[in-house]
Each structure stands twice: as structure tokens, then as C-alpha cells.
Amino acid sequence: MTTRRTTRWNLSLAAALLASGTGVLLAEPTLLLVSIPGVVFATYSHVTSAPAPTLEFERSLTDSDPSHGDPVEVTVTLRNAGDRTLPSVCLVDGVPPMLSVRNGSARHAAALDPGDETTFSYTVTAKHGVHRFGPASAVLEDVSRSVEVETTVEEETELACRSPVRTVSLGRIAHRHAGATVTTDGESGIEFSTVRSYRPGDSPAKIDWNRYARDGELTTVSFRENRSRATVLCLDARNRCYRSTGRGEPHAVLYERAAARELLAAVSESDGPIGLAVFGAEFHWVTPNTGSRHAATLRRTLEDGDVLPLEPPDERNSDEPVDGGTRALRTRLDRGTGVVLCSPLLDDGPLEIARALRADGHPVTVLSPDVTAAESLGTDLARIRRDNRIDALRRASASVVDWDPATPLEAAIRNEVTR
Amino acid sequence: MTGLPGDPTDPFPTTVSAGVTLVAIFGACLVGSTGAIRIAPLLVETAGLTLYAVGMWSRRRGHRLAGRSATAVGLLIAGGGLLGAVALAPPLPTLLPLLACGLGALSVTLGVFPVSARVARPLSTVGIALVFVGVTATTVVGTPSLWRSAVAVTLVLLSWDASERAIALGNRVGGTAETVTVELTGLAASVVVAAVAIALTLAAARVPITGPSIIGLAFLLISSVFCLLALTHVPQSVDAD
């Protein structure tokens, strides 16, 4: 809370001094007399007391679990719980940054007698993701507006606009191209695979000597490599991904975050460890693991404003090439780990990442929220280039989930899985 | 600085306080002036600026064509009134305060019903300062009765308070938000203070000052104390808890 005395009424005092000074100089008594109103107004500003911040605040939503694009009415009630009148209360509700106000205003002003309350409403358009309302900021003034008290009032409110993925697990999405047949690739693993008759050239280390001792028959045992079923969710949050279809619309990084959250919720028991990588101003990495505690860590990381800021990172870091992040990712991935890369595909960076990972033998699925718009020649060109990148990715044996955020995420995933 | 995060989409001065500002500033100009040669051009200008304000109000409510027409015609009438005053070629001591009041009223009107919210405060502050100078100059050269000068100066202060309220509320919550209760509460208090100021001025004028006067001495002492008290609060103090 901050209390501030304003200087506005000093002007009235200055006017009084100017009038009386001129009156003395010109020997004009009327001017001396007309300086009195200025002094009275200046004095008035000092006899009023600072308002006490005795506000009670309530916020309610008509629907706390809406679908994408649905209008949600937010009703705010402000009550003066004190025993003194609050002559001026200006309030701005803490609307989540990615929700746009469609109707009404999230700003309100009212004079409140003791026990009085005022209610106002506005409508926001629901967007994918979980949106938390921030504290409402209020400025209280005394009746002469000479003392300002800045304060905040808070009530936890959450608007969860979910697009759940129920029929496809994350493992199935990430390892679609890995195939269902287990191979004996390299025969260098530790998991028993097959036993067959000895052939000249077989390594003596693989001969079943116990069986030879028992039956006198030479046989060779082969083992298969233990292929990882781990999955890494990789989010492209570079500066150029903070693009949206229009003013007031969420940017692609918010859609990536919402999709990643839904994919985490779609983890089934048969899925292996899940990890997280973020390409942003810096490269962030969470090692794949299993368990509810690890899942909570991943969700927390997705909500972390330092890892995935809602505002674009500093312009100075915007042109950072993806090479460094790709190198860091490749060194951390185990063989066979599936990668789900979330990116709006607005440049060739994700293409480079996907090709490099495919070259290493990782199954790659690109989940791309479409934030291109058909508004002008420039935006049409951006859309065509994005379509070309999708084709290039498919030619490189990567799956691409082309997601129009106006449609459910699951429908887009099913379209790709059943291709 | 509004003390609130972000900016409203329509940070224009609020309508009720802006309307009171115009009433007070036109009242100050007309009450503070004497003689038909001063009052007639100001009346024409008042009519023009009122039409301009109605036009701006209509434009904000979506009646664009009617609003644009009214603002254009209003400005033409107001300009005509001022040019007419110059064309009449009154003596300079009469013309200068008249022009100060006329230009000041024009500036205040353009400030509280602005085309761009950015120019609201500079225009209204300059306008009110001009009207104040014009009214005090008329007090010296026009020798109106004391009550007229006291009312005129008080109305200038009232219009300044109302314009500041309109601009500050517009910057904080915008034109679409509900602000009427705050505006009426503050304006009612200011009107009461204005009435007290006028009454006190007229009462002070009745104090005999040609000979020794206890009441006069008391007034002098009280006004000195108030003046000192007011000065001790300059500049602003900031307390953060």
C-alpha cells in the first residue's frame, strides 16, 4: 500500500499569491480580496483525511471451464467494509494477459458509503490454457483528491480452458514412427532375445557354455538392446514464436504451453519417462523421469514465467540460432527417445532441429499451432511458407500435427495419428 | 501517472466533469466581464463552444456525421465571436482581457472534449490560466462589482478542479467505465467549498479597514496562519507503507 499527497492544490495557492501580490503592487484592494477563494481551496485540501483501504473484493465467472472462443462474463463486487465513506475508488481488475475483454470494461470507479457495494461486469473471450486472474489494483482518494492511496485487493480466480486429449496417449503420439516390432539391432543389449545354433564367426562370449556342458550342443544366445520409450516435450519459445493471428489474440507460445499441458495429462501408464526442453532466450532442460512428483515439476516448469514468459524475450536475444539448443538437446537424448516438438513453424529453425533429431534416429512429432492469418499478401506468404515447412517435415519422416487452435487439439492429433 | 496498471482503451476526460468544467469556465468569463462589448462576443463564443462539445459527445457515441458537423459549426461560431470582438476594435485594456478569456475558454473546451487524449491536460491548464489572467485583469480595468469578481475567480478554480477530475478519471478508468457517483460526490464537495469561498470573500469585504479593526486583525492573522500551513505542505510528501 502506498499513500501519496498530491501537489495539485498548490496551483490554487499560487493563484492566490499571484492575485494578492498583483493587488499589492497595483494598490487594488479587490485583487487582495479575490485571492481568498484560492486560499480557501488550498486549505480545503488539507482538512480532508486520507481514505482507509477497507475494501472487500469478490470476483465470479459465469463459466470457469469454458471452451476455446466462448464468452465468459466476469462479475466483480467491491464493498466498503469500513465505517467511513470512500469518496473515490478507482479499480482495475487483474485480467490475465492472454484474455481479451470483449464487452464492458475491467475498470470501474465508485463512491462508497460505509457498507455500500458496487458491482460491475465485463466479458472476456476464453482462450486455450489455464488463466489465473491477478490482484485488482485500486486507487482511493479523499474528497478533495489531495491524498491518494494505492492498494491491491485479491481473490484467487482461475479460468481453465481445456482441450483434453483422451483417446491417444503421449507415448503413441511420440513413438508413432518407432514401430511396434522389437528388433535385435546390434545384439549388444542385455535383454534376452533369441537362441539359435552356433554359426562359425559367432562371438565365444555369446555361446551358451552351460548348455554345451549339459548336452554337448553349441548354441548362441542373442540379446536385444533396451530401446528407450522416453519422450521429450520440446517447446519452441524463441522471440519470433510470439506471433498471433491478430491484435488481442494469444501468441503461439501460449498455445504451445496449453498443448504441452494437455499432452502431459495424456500420459498413460505404458508411456516411459517424460522430459522437457525449451528453446527460448536460454535453453532449459528437465531430464526425463516418471512419477507424479516429476509430472508436477513439469507442470510447474511450464507455468514458470522465467522459462516461458508471456511477453517476448529481449529483442537482443531474438536472433539466437537454434544450433546451440539443438546440440544441447542431442547430447542429452538417449537413443530412441521420442521428441514432440511444439512450434508454430514460422521459420526454418524447427525444421533444422527435426532433421538433426531424425538423423540421430529419434522419432519426431511436430505439433504446430497455426497462428498465420489470411489478412494480406504478407500473411498469405507466411502461411504458404509454413505449409511448405510441414511438407518438408513429412518428407523427412517426421509426424506433423497441424493444429488450428479454434478446433479441439485431440481432433488434430487423431487426424495425424490415423494418416 | 494514474497509479493503476495499463491504460484504458479510451482515456478521454469523463463527460459529467467535463460538462461542469465548461459551465464553470463560461460562467467565470461571463460573470467576470462587464459591458456589452465584452459580454456579447463571449456569449457568441459560449454558444459555439457548447455546440462543439455536444458534437464531440455525439461523435463518441457513434453519431459521427452529426457530431462532425456540430463540432465544425461550433468552432466556426466560436471563432466568429472572437474575430468579431477584434473587429469591433475596442480599446486595448478591454480587448486583451477579453481575448484572454475567449482564447482560454476555447482552450479549456478543446482540452476537456479533446480530439486526442494526449493534449487534454496541457490545453485545459493553459486555458484556465488564460481565463484566470483575463478575469483578474478585468477586475482591475473593468471595475466590476466585488461579488462578480469573487464568483468569477471561484468559478475558475472550480472549473480547474472539475477539469482535473475529468482528465484523471479518464486516464484511470476510461470513458466507457461507470464514474458518475465519484464525479458527483467530488463536484458536490467542491461546489460547497466554492460557496464558502465566495461568502468568506464578501464577508471580508465588509470588514471596516479605514480605522483600527479587531475583526480585520483576526482575518489577517487567520489568513496568515492558513497561508503558512498551506506553504508547509509544498512540495509533496510521499509515504509508503
XYZ file of C-alpha atoms in Angstrom:
660
model
C 0.000 0.000 0.000
C 1.307 3.445 -0.904
C -0.013 6.757 0.395
C 0.800 9.872 -1.580
C -0.059 13.536 -1.094
C -0.585 15.230 -4.430
C 0.620 18.698 -5.362
C -2.403 19.679 -7.420
C -3.824 22.197 -4.952
C -0.537 24.117 -4.815
C -1.694 25.752 -8.052
C -4.656 27.284 -6.254
C -2.292 28.684 -3.619
C -0.043 30.034 -6.373
C -3.075 31.734 -7.984
C -3.978 33.321 -4.615
C -0.416 34.587 -4.104
C -0.315 35.935 -7.674
C -3.617 37.788 -7.242
C -2.720 39.242 -3.844
C 0.809 40.201 -4.991
C -0.590 41.980 -8.034
C -3.168 43.649 -5.819
C -0.436 44.983 -3.518
C 1.641 46.191 -6.473
C -1.272 47.951 -8.137
C -2.793 49.083 -4.838
C -6.014 47.318 -5.845
C -7.895 46.008 -2.769
C -10.328 43.936 -4.888
C -7.461 41.758 -6.083
C -6.452 41.156 -2.477
C -9.990 40.055 -1.728
C -10.307 37.747 -4.743
C -7.241 35.860 -3.551
C -9.359 34.490 -0.687
C -11.049 31.730 -2.805
C -7.589 30.404 -3.734
C -6.571 30.184 -0.078
C -9.899 28.535 0.823
C -9.441 25.837 -1.847
C -5.828 25.258 -0.760
C -6.946 24.929 2.870
C -9.765 22.573 1.845
C -7.168 20.152 0.514
C -5.587 19.928 3.986
C -8.701 19.402 6.095
C -9.716 16.140 4.446
C -8.162 12.924 5.753
C -6.577 10.043 3.848
C -9.048 7.288 2.947
C -8.673 3.945 4.714
C -8.300 0.948 2.368
C -11.199 -1.042 3.795
C -12.211 -2.793 0.600
C -13.649 -6.280 0.252
C -13.428 -7.816 -3.174
C -15.272 -10.667 -4.882
C -14.954 -11.998 -8.403
C -17.137 -14.598 -10.078
C -17.229 -16.179 -13.542
C -20.291 -17.454 -15.380
C -18.225 -20.447 -16.535
C -14.856 -21.386 -15.069
C -14.315 -24.279 -17.514
C -15.301 -22.898 -20.932
C -14.320 -23.988 -24.420
C -11.941 -22.008 -26.609
C -13.674 -18.912 -28.009
C -16.595 -18.966 -25.548
C -17.580 -15.643 -23.937
C -17.232 -15.652 -20.144
C -18.804 -12.908 -18.052
C -16.721 -11.737 -15.111
C -18.635 -10.041 -12.299
C -16.728 -8.011 -9.735
C -18.208 -6.787 -6.459
C -16.418 -4.206 -4.350
C -17.593 -3.469 -0.803
C -16.608 -0.758 1.670
C -16.179 -2.729 4.907
C -15.075 0.315 6.893
C -17.078 2.906 8.810
C -16.002 5.910 6.713
C -17.151 6.972 3.279
C -14.747 6.344 0.418
C -15.475 9.243 -1.955
C -13.386 7.926 -4.847
C -12.370 4.334 -5.554
C -10.858 3.555 -8.965
C -10.290 -0.122 -9.671
C -8.654 -2.115 -12.454
C -9.273 -5.854 -12.356
C -6.299 -8.161 -12.907
C -7.415 -9.671 -16.214
C -4.999 -12.443 -17.310
C -2.723 -11.066 -20.027
C -3.832 -13.526 -22.699
C -7.570 -12.950 -22.272
C -9.051 -10.062 -24.195
C -12.005 -8.063 -22.869
C -14.777 -8.323 -25.448
C -17.595 -6.337 -23.812
C -17.657 -3.804 -20.995
C -14.619 -2.580 -19.115
C -12.410 -4.146 -16.451
C -12.071 -0.635 -14.979
C -14.538 0.958 -12.614
C -14.903 3.983 -10.343
C -17.368 4.480 -7.497
C -18.038 6.400 -4.298
C -18.839 4.001 -1.459
C -20.600 4.797 1.797
C -19.892 2.514 4.786
C -21.285 -0.948 3.977
C -22.059 0.029 0.379
C -21.052 -2.156 -2.523
C -20.722 -1.677 -6.236
C -20.829 -4.349 -8.934
C -19.613 -4.268 -12.497
C -19.258 -6.875 -15.230
C -17.254 -7.418 -18.336
C -16.902 -10.250 -20.820
C -13.702 -11.998 -21.822
C -13.158 -14.470 -24.635
C -11.809 -17.802 -23.375
C -8.537 -18.984 -24.903
C -6.696 -22.296 -24.579
C -4.816 -22.763 -21.326
C -5.235 -22.138 -17.628
C -5.503 -18.416 -16.891
C -5.120 -17.017 -13.385
C -6.564 -13.601 -12.574
C -4.125 -11.260 -10.905
C -4.838 -8.953 -7.970
C -7.045 -5.965 -8.747
C -5.321 -2.585 -8.350
C -7.196 0.215 -6.640
C -6.558 3.911 -6.085
C -8.517 5.564 -3.279
C -8.735 9.328 -2.942
C -10.148 11.690 -0.365
C -12.922 14.039 -1.429
C -10.526 16.879 -2.347
C -8.287 14.432 -4.280
C -5.252 15.645 -2.345
C -4.302 12.237 -0.883
C -4.046 9.060 -2.962
C -3.810 5.558 -1.507
C -2.690 2.857 -3.915
C -3.501 -0.688 -2.892
C -4.348 -4.116 -4.286
C -7.182 -6.483 -3.497
C -7.024 -10.134 -4.364
C -9.213 -13.139 -4.835
C -7.862 -16.265 -6.485
C -9.796 -16.948 -9.648
C -8.858 -19.351 -12.402
C -10.315 -19.785 -15.846
C -9.327 -23.186 -17.236
C -9.987 -23.521 -20.923
C -9.038 -27.154 -21.520
C -8.865 -29.144 -24.711
C -8.258 -32.624 -23.262
C -6.635 -35.437 -25.211
C -8.424 -38.589 -24.038
C -8.097 -41.248 -26.717
C -4.419 -41.009 -27.657
C -1.550 -41.332 -25.213
C 1.582 -39.196 -25.360
C 3.688 -42.313 -25.993
C 1.606 -43.215 -29.022
C 1.956 -39.707 -30.410
C 5.703 -39.544 -29.843
C 6.679 -43.059 -30.935
C 4.322 -43.492 -33.860
C 7.184 -43.921 -36.305
C 9.192 -46.123 -33.953
C 7.136 -49.188 -34.955
C 5.714 -51.992 -32.823
C 8.275 -54.714 -33.689
C 11.186 -55.055 -31.324
C 14.426 -55.697 -33.229
C 17.685 -57.295 -32.182
C 19.529 -54.347 -33.550
C 23.220 -54.581 -32.772
C 22.767 -57.588 -30.452
C 24.554 -55.585 -27.830
C 21.824 -55.250 -25.244
C 21.196 -57.123 -22.042
C 17.582 -58.236 -22.623
C 17.306 -61.918 -23.767
C 16.114 -62.168 -27.360
C 16.755 -65.500 -29.153
C 18.774 -68.698 -29.023
C 19.990 -70.496 -32.176
C 22.580 -72.989 -33.381
C 26.153 -71.839 -33.390
C 27.482 -70.409 -36.640
C 31.143 -70.005 -37.348
C 32.199 -66.453 -36.512
C 29.849 -66.070 -33.540
C 31.497 -64.470 -30.581
C 32.620 -67.045 -27.993
C 31.182 -64.772 -25.329
C 27.688 -65.428 -26.689
C 27.934 -69.224 -26.709
C 25.746 -70.904 -24.103
C 28.533 -72.881 -22.382
C 26.185 -74.355 -19.752
C 24.121 -75.991 -22.466
C 27.275 -77.232 -24.195
C 28.394 -78.823 -20.900
C 24.984 -80.414 -20.393
C 24.067 -81.551 -23.953
C 27.294 -81.144 -25.915
C 25.494 -78.786 -28.364
C 26.904 -75.392 -29.330
C 24.260 -72.670 -29.270
C 24.466 -68.883 -29.496
C 22.353 -66.632 -27.335
C 21.478 -63.160 -28.649
C 20.359 -60.163 -26.676
C 18.499 -57.089 -27.813
C 19.205 -53.563 -26.953
C 16.942 -51.994 -24.352
C 15.284 -49.257 -26.502
C 14.158 -46.209 -24.613
C 10.427 -45.325 -24.645
C 11.198 -41.946 -23.163
C 9.558 -38.858 -24.609
C 10.771 -35.279 -24.519
C 8.360 -32.410 -24.990
C 10.272 -29.664 -26.721
C 8.810 -26.136 -26.866
C 9.946 -23.506 -29.340
C 9.698 -20.223 -27.374
C 12.098 -18.043 -29.309
C 11.216 -14.388 -29.833
C 9.830 -14.996 -33.335
C 7.288 -17.510 -31.971
C 5.458 -14.741 -30.084
C 3.180 -14.130 -33.058
C -0.594 -14.182 -33.070
C -3.350 -14.121 -35.676
C -4.311 -10.571 -34.695
C -4.395 -7.880 -32.049
C -5.653 -9.204 -28.705
C -5.224 -12.823 -29.781
C -2.908 -15.209 -27.874
C 0.515 -15.858 -29.347
C 1.823 -19.252 -30.435
C 3.877 -19.826 -27.256
C 0.706 -19.731 -25.159
C -0.864 -22.334 -27.447
C 2.309 -24.454 -27.209
C 2.116 -24.275 -23.431
C -1.565 -25.238 -23.423
C -0.870 -28.165 -25.789
C 2.082 -29.359 -23.701
C -0.113 -29.287 -20.604
C -2.764 -31.382 -22.322
C -0.142 -33.853 -23.594
C 1.226 -34.222 -20.063
C -2.276 -35.009 -18.904
C -2.465 -37.661 -21.645
C 0.477 -39.660 -20.293
C -0.595 -43.303 -19.852
C 0.956 -45.941 -17.587
C 2.621 -47.670 -20.540
C 4.410 -44.463 -21.525
C 8.007 -44.169 -20.473
C 9.776 -41.265 -18.791
C 8.817 -37.739 -19.864
C 11.261 -34.840 -20.160
C 11.009 -31.210 -21.183
C 13.174 -28.903 -23.277
C 12.535 -25.242 -24.026
C 14.223 -23.251 -26.778
C 13.931 -19.639 -25.638
C 16.324 -16.861 -24.787
C 18.106 -19.716 -22.979
C 17.896 -23.491 -23.297
C 16.002 -25.149 -20.418
C 16.094 -28.869 -19.790
C 14.250 -31.234 -17.457
C 15.613 -34.801 -17.579
C 13.030 -37.485 -18.463
C 11.611 -39.298 -15.481
C 8.415 -40.873 -14.262
C 6.087 -40.424 -11.311
C 3.549 -37.901 -10.108
C 6.168 -35.703 -8.450
C 8.066 -35.412 -11.726
C 4.822 -34.634 -13.581
C 4.131 -31.830 -11.093
C 7.658 -30.484 -11.687
C 6.997 -30.442 -15.434
C 3.687 -28.602 -14.961
C 5.372 -26.073 -12.682
C 8.117 -25.516 -15.247
C 5.519 -24.888 -17.954
C 3.889 -22.242 -15.733
C 7.220 -20.624 -14.819
C 7.344 -17.104 -16.246
C 11.162 -17.200 -16.399
C 11.197 -20.322 -18.573
C 8.138 -19.491 -20.714
C 7.448 -15.770 -20.346
C 4.109 -14.457 -21.572
C 5.876 -11.476 -23.093
C 8.504 -11.964 -25.820
C 12.070 -12.227 -24.509
C 14.506 -9.402 -25.043
C 14.943 -8.417 -28.707
C 18.707 -8.673 -28.296
C 18.360 -12.432 -27.855
C 15.825 -12.830 -30.615
C 18.190 -13.902 -33.354
C 19.845 -16.650 -31.371
C 20.333 -19.582 -33.782
C 18.866 -22.942 -32.878
C 22.225 -24.709 -33.337
C 23.294 -24.313 -29.710
C 19.980 -25.567 -28.356
C 19.899 -28.444 -30.836
C 23.409 -29.508 -29.837
C 22.459 -29.354 -26.152
C 19.333 -31.403 -26.813
C 21.112 -34.076 -28.892
C 23.723 -34.648 -26.203
C 21.015 -35.181 -23.602
C 18.721 -37.551 -25.511
C 19.065 -41.315 -25.079
C 18.868 -43.476 -28.162
C 15.293 -43.953 -29.325
C 13.836 -41.168 -27.222
C 10.793 -39.704 -28.949
C 10.585 -35.949 -29.340
C 7.364 -33.951 -29.556
C 8.404 -30.550 -30.851
C 5.817 -27.770 -30.341
C 6.425 -24.898 -32.748
C 4.363 -22.547 -34.937
C 6.869 -23.231 -37.773
C 7.345 -19.556 -38.587
C 10.985 -20.066 -39.623
C 13.316 -22.884 -40.650
C 14.741 -23.385 -37.127
C 12.333 -26.185 -36.134
C 12.999 -27.866 -39.483
C 16.727 -27.989 -38.676
C 16.032 -29.383 -35.210
C 13.694 -32.085 -36.540
C 16.111 -33.145 -39.315
C 19.025 -33.370 -36.872
C 16.977 -35.488 -34.464
C 15.731 -37.771 -37.243
C 19.329 -38.236 -38.376
C 20.106 -39.475 -34.860
C 17.248 -41.964 -35.118
C 14.789 -40.223 -32.798
C 11.119 -40.406 -33.689
C 9.976 -36.776 -34.122
C 6.449 -35.421 -33.974
C 5.923 -31.703 -34.591
C 2.827 -30.178 -33.021
C 2.269 -26.853 -34.717
C -0.390 -24.355 -33.634
C -1.387 -22.343 -36.692
C -1.112 -18.613 -35.960
C -0.964 -17.459 -39.560
C -3.806 -15.305 -40.818
C -5.190 -14.528 -44.270
C -5.250 -10.756 -43.979
C -2.748 -9.531 -46.506
C -0.262 -10.634 -49.109
C 2.426 -10.839 -46.395
C 0.375 -13.067 -44.100
C -0.649 -15.235 -47.075
C 3.022 -15.694 -47.884
C 3.762 -16.646 -44.260
C 1.008 -19.260 -44.430
C 2.370 -20.750 -47.664
C 5.872 -20.940 -46.237
C 4.519 -22.682 -43.134
C 2.676 -25.214 -45.344
C 5.930 -25.841 -47.221
C 7.738 -26.483 -43.943
C 5.059 -29.004 -42.929
C 5.559 -30.836 -46.243
C 9.341 -30.791 -45.761
C 8.973 -32.249 -42.271
C 6.738 -35.049 -43.534
C 9.255 -35.833 -46.257
C 11.870 -36.119 -43.501
C 9.705 -38.839 -41.847
C 8.511 -36.603 -39.035
C 4.859 -36.598 -38.000
C 3.208 -33.183 -38.077
C 0.103 -32.306 -36.097
C -1.205 -29.175 -37.817
C -3.405 -27.632 -35.114
C -5.851 -24.835 -35.766
C -6.393 -23.505 -32.207
C -10.066 -22.868 -32.984
C -10.540 -26.654 -33.161
C -10.002 -29.242 -30.381
C -6.417 -30.445 -30.003
C -7.487 -34.088 -29.897
C -9.119 -33.876 -33.344
C -5.882 -32.545 -34.843
C -3.839 -35.297 -33.175
C -6.239 -38.026 -34.295
C -6.066 -36.707 -37.871
C -2.290 -37.174 -37.832
C -2.272 -40.498 -35.958
C -4.758 -42.023 -38.416
C -2.970 -40.716 -41.545
C 0.778 8.833 -13.610
C -2.515 7.114 -12.831
C -1.393 4.699 -10.088
C -3.154 1.904 -11.955
C -1.613 -0.673 -14.320
C -2.046 -0.309 -18.078
C -4.015 2.293 -19.955
C -7.708 2.288 -20.759
C -8.634 1.959 -24.414
C -10.453 5.321 -24.403
C -8.624 7.632 -21.962
C -10.785 10.683 -22.699
C -11.957 13.028 -19.913
C -15.207 11.886 -18.305
C -18.341 13.607 -19.573
C -20.035 14.832 -16.372
C -16.957 16.597 -15.002
C -16.086 17.923 -18.457
C -19.584 19.406 -18.706
C -19.255 21.032 -15.269
C -15.865 22.415 -16.338
C -17.459 24.139 -19.319
C -20.347 25.534 -17.277
C -17.899 26.917 -14.692
C -15.443 28.407 -17.200
C -18.177 30.038 -19.331
C -19.755 31.312 -16.107
C -16.409 32.741 -14.968
C -15.904 34.543 -18.298
C -19.416 35.994 -18.399
C -19.760 36.901 -14.705
C -16.270 38.404 -14.594
C -16.892 40.665 -17.603
C -18.710 43.974 -17.707
C -20.268 45.877 -20.582
C -21.987 44.647 -23.711
C -18.807 44.922 -25.790
C -17.187 42.288 -23.540
C -20.189 40.069 -22.865
C -21.646 39.864 -26.409
C -18.615 38.173 -28.101
C -18.238 35.832 -25.129
C -21.902 34.825 -25.389
C -21.467 34.021 -29.091
C -18.325 32.036 -28.303
C -20.101 30.185 -25.469
C -22.865 29.152 -27.865
C -20.305 27.935 -30.410
C -18.213 26.020 -27.910
C -21.315 24.403 -26.398
C -22.245 23.187 -29.886
C -18.681 21.903 -30.322
C -18.882 19.992 -27.009
C -22.236 18.455 -27.964
C -20.712 17.443 -31.296
C -17.752 15.712 -29.617
C -20.103 13.935 -27.219
C -22.189 12.722 -30.187
C -19.099 11.520 -32.042
C -18.037 9.384 -29.094
C -21.485 7.809 -29.042
C -21.267 6.776 -32.664
C -23.180 9.641 -34.334
C -20.173 10.520 -36.433
C -21.701 12.636 -39.178
C -23.897 14.732 -36.870
C -21.012 15.029 -34.411
C -18.509 16.185 -37.021
C -20.956 18.732 -38.378
C -21.720 20.110 -34.913
C -18.030 20.379 -33.951
C -17.169 22.153 -37.204
C -20.090 24.602 -36.977
C -19.429 25.147 -33.255
C -15.788 26.032 -33.859
C -16.775 28.389 -36.677
C -19.259 30.216 -34.428
C -16.755 30.434 -31.548
C -14.039 31.723 -33.899
C -16.518 34.181 -35.350
C -17.286 35.515 -31.887
C -13.603 36.101 -31.147
C -12.945 37.683 -34.547
C -15.989 39.872 -34.037
C -14.521 41.140 -30.762
C -11.299 42.054 -32.563
C -13.229 43.637 -35.455
C -15.112 45.901 -33.061
C -11.669 47.339 -32.148
C -12.301 48.156 -28.510
C -9.517 49.859 -26.528
C -6.561 47.584 -25.730
C -7.274 47.347 -21.949
C -10.692 45.995 -22.871
C -9.602 43.779 -25.775
C -6.704 41.963 -24.058
C -8.662 40.571 -21.060
C -11.489 39.717 -23.442
C -9.139 37.800 -25.747
C -7.528 36.086 -22.737
C -10.949 34.903 -21.552
C -12.073 33.947 -25.064
C -8.940 32.040 -26.026
C -8.812 30.472 -22.550
C -12.396 29.207 -22.825
C -11.624 27.823 -26.293
C -8.516 26.050 -25.000
C -10.363 24.573 -21.996
C -13.158 23.304 -24.238
C -10.678 21.685 -26.618
C -8.946 20.230 -23.538
C -11.920 18.567 -21.860
C -13.533 17.467 -25.132
C -10.300 16.673 -26.968
C -9.676 15.025 -30.294
C -6.649 13.274 -28.762
C -6.467 12.398 -25.051
C -2.788 13.345 -25.009
C -3.490 17.064 -25.397
C -6.249 17.213 -22.755
C -4.207 18.334 -19.757
C -1.921 20.886 -21.477
C -4.838 22.543 -23.258
C -7.089 22.747 -20.198
C -4.272 24.019 -17.924
C -3.238 26.735 -20.382
C -6.874 27.681 -20.947
C -7.683 28.006 -17.250
C -4.533 30.068 -16.675
C -5.603 32.429 -19.509
C -9.124 32.810 -18.119
C -7.697 33.493 -14.647
C -5.462 36.215 -16.053
C -8.371 37.614 -18.067
C -10.718 37.685 -15.064
C -8.178 39.316 -12.743
C -7.274 41.856 -15.461
C -10.956 42.672 -15.903
C -11.176 43.167 -12.127
C -8.544 45.918 -12.476
C -9.597 47.586 -15.741
C -13.321 46.845 -15.838
C -14.057 47.501 -12.180
C -16.915 45.029 -11.900
C -18.655 44.672 -8.551
C -16.780 42.608 -5.960
C -19.293 39.748 -5.950
C -18.846 39.324 -9.707
C -15.050 39.149 -9.382
C -15.243 36.784 -6.395
C -17.684 34.482 -8.194
C -15.612 34.611 -11.391
C -12.331 33.692 -9.651
C -14.072 30.952 -7.651
C -15.624 29.530 -10.825
C -12.179 29.468 -12.451
C -10.890 27.388 -9.516
C -13.980 25.178 -9.668
C -13.519 24.611 -13.402
C -9.881 23.714 -12.807
C -10.890 21.166 -10.142
C -13.568 19.689 -12.430
C -11.240 19.506 -15.440
C -8.534 17.783 -13.392
C -11.102 15.296 -12.124
C -12.385 14.623 -15.656
C -8.895 14.091 -17.059
C -7.632 11.973 -14.135
C -10.682 9.698 -14.161
C -10.454 9.369 -17.937
C -6.802 8.355 -17.675
C -7.547 5.857 -14.924
C -10.722 4.111 -15.963
C -11.602 5.471 -19.414
C -14.770 6.828 -20.932
C -16.739 3.551 -21.015
C -16.453 2.862 -17.270
C -19.088 3.912 -14.749
C -17.848 7.073 -12.973
C -20.917 9.199 -12.228
C -21.041 8.639 -8.438
C -17.381 9.564 -7.987
C -17.776 12.671 -10.128
C -20.942 13.896 -8.430
C -19.560 13.309 -4.907
C -16.381 15.253 -5.624
C -18.123 18.049 -7.523
C -20.749 18.497 -4.799
C -17.994 18.935 -2.194
C -16.154 21.411 -4.417
C -19.340 23.431 -5.004
C -19.841 23.691 -1.231
C -16.230 24.869 -0.809
C -16.752 27.377 -3.639
C -19.848 28.755 -1.902
C -17.881 29.075 1.346
C -15.066 30.856 -0.520
C -17.459 33.392 -2.082
C -19.220 34.008 1.247
C -15.884 34.479 3.017
C -14.690 36.927 0.353
C -17.859 39.006 0.611
C -17.676 38.874 4.411
C -14.049 40.026 4.365
C -15.011 42.943 2.112
C -17.459 44.175 4.743
C -14.798 44.414 7.436
C -14.058 48.099 8.113
C -10.424 48.799 7.311
C -10.307 52.580 7.434
C -9.749 52.557 11.182
C -8.424 50.064 13.765
C -10.426 46.801 13.468
C -10.266 43.726 15.680
C -12.111 41.632 13.090
C -9.743 42.793 10.370
C -6.759 41.897 12.519
C -8.275 38.496 13.234
C -8.825 37.910 9.497
C -5.220 38.896 8.801
C -3.901 36.511 11.443
C -6.113 33.617 10.339
C -5.228 34.083 6.664
C -1.507 34.274 7.543
C -1.751 31.024 9.510
C -3.626 29.285 6.675
C -1.143 30.581 4.142
C 1.779 29.302 6.237
C 0.069 25.944 6.755
C -0.508 25.585 3.042
C 3.085 26.555 2.259
C 4.490 23.982 4.704
C 2.931 21.239 2.592
C 4.844 22.246 -0.514
C 6.389 20.230 -2.091
C 4.541 16.908 -1.970
C 5.294 14.276 0.650
C 5.274 10.560 -0.124
C 4.661 7.885 2.481
C 4.845 4.235 1.600
C 3.716 1.526 3.995
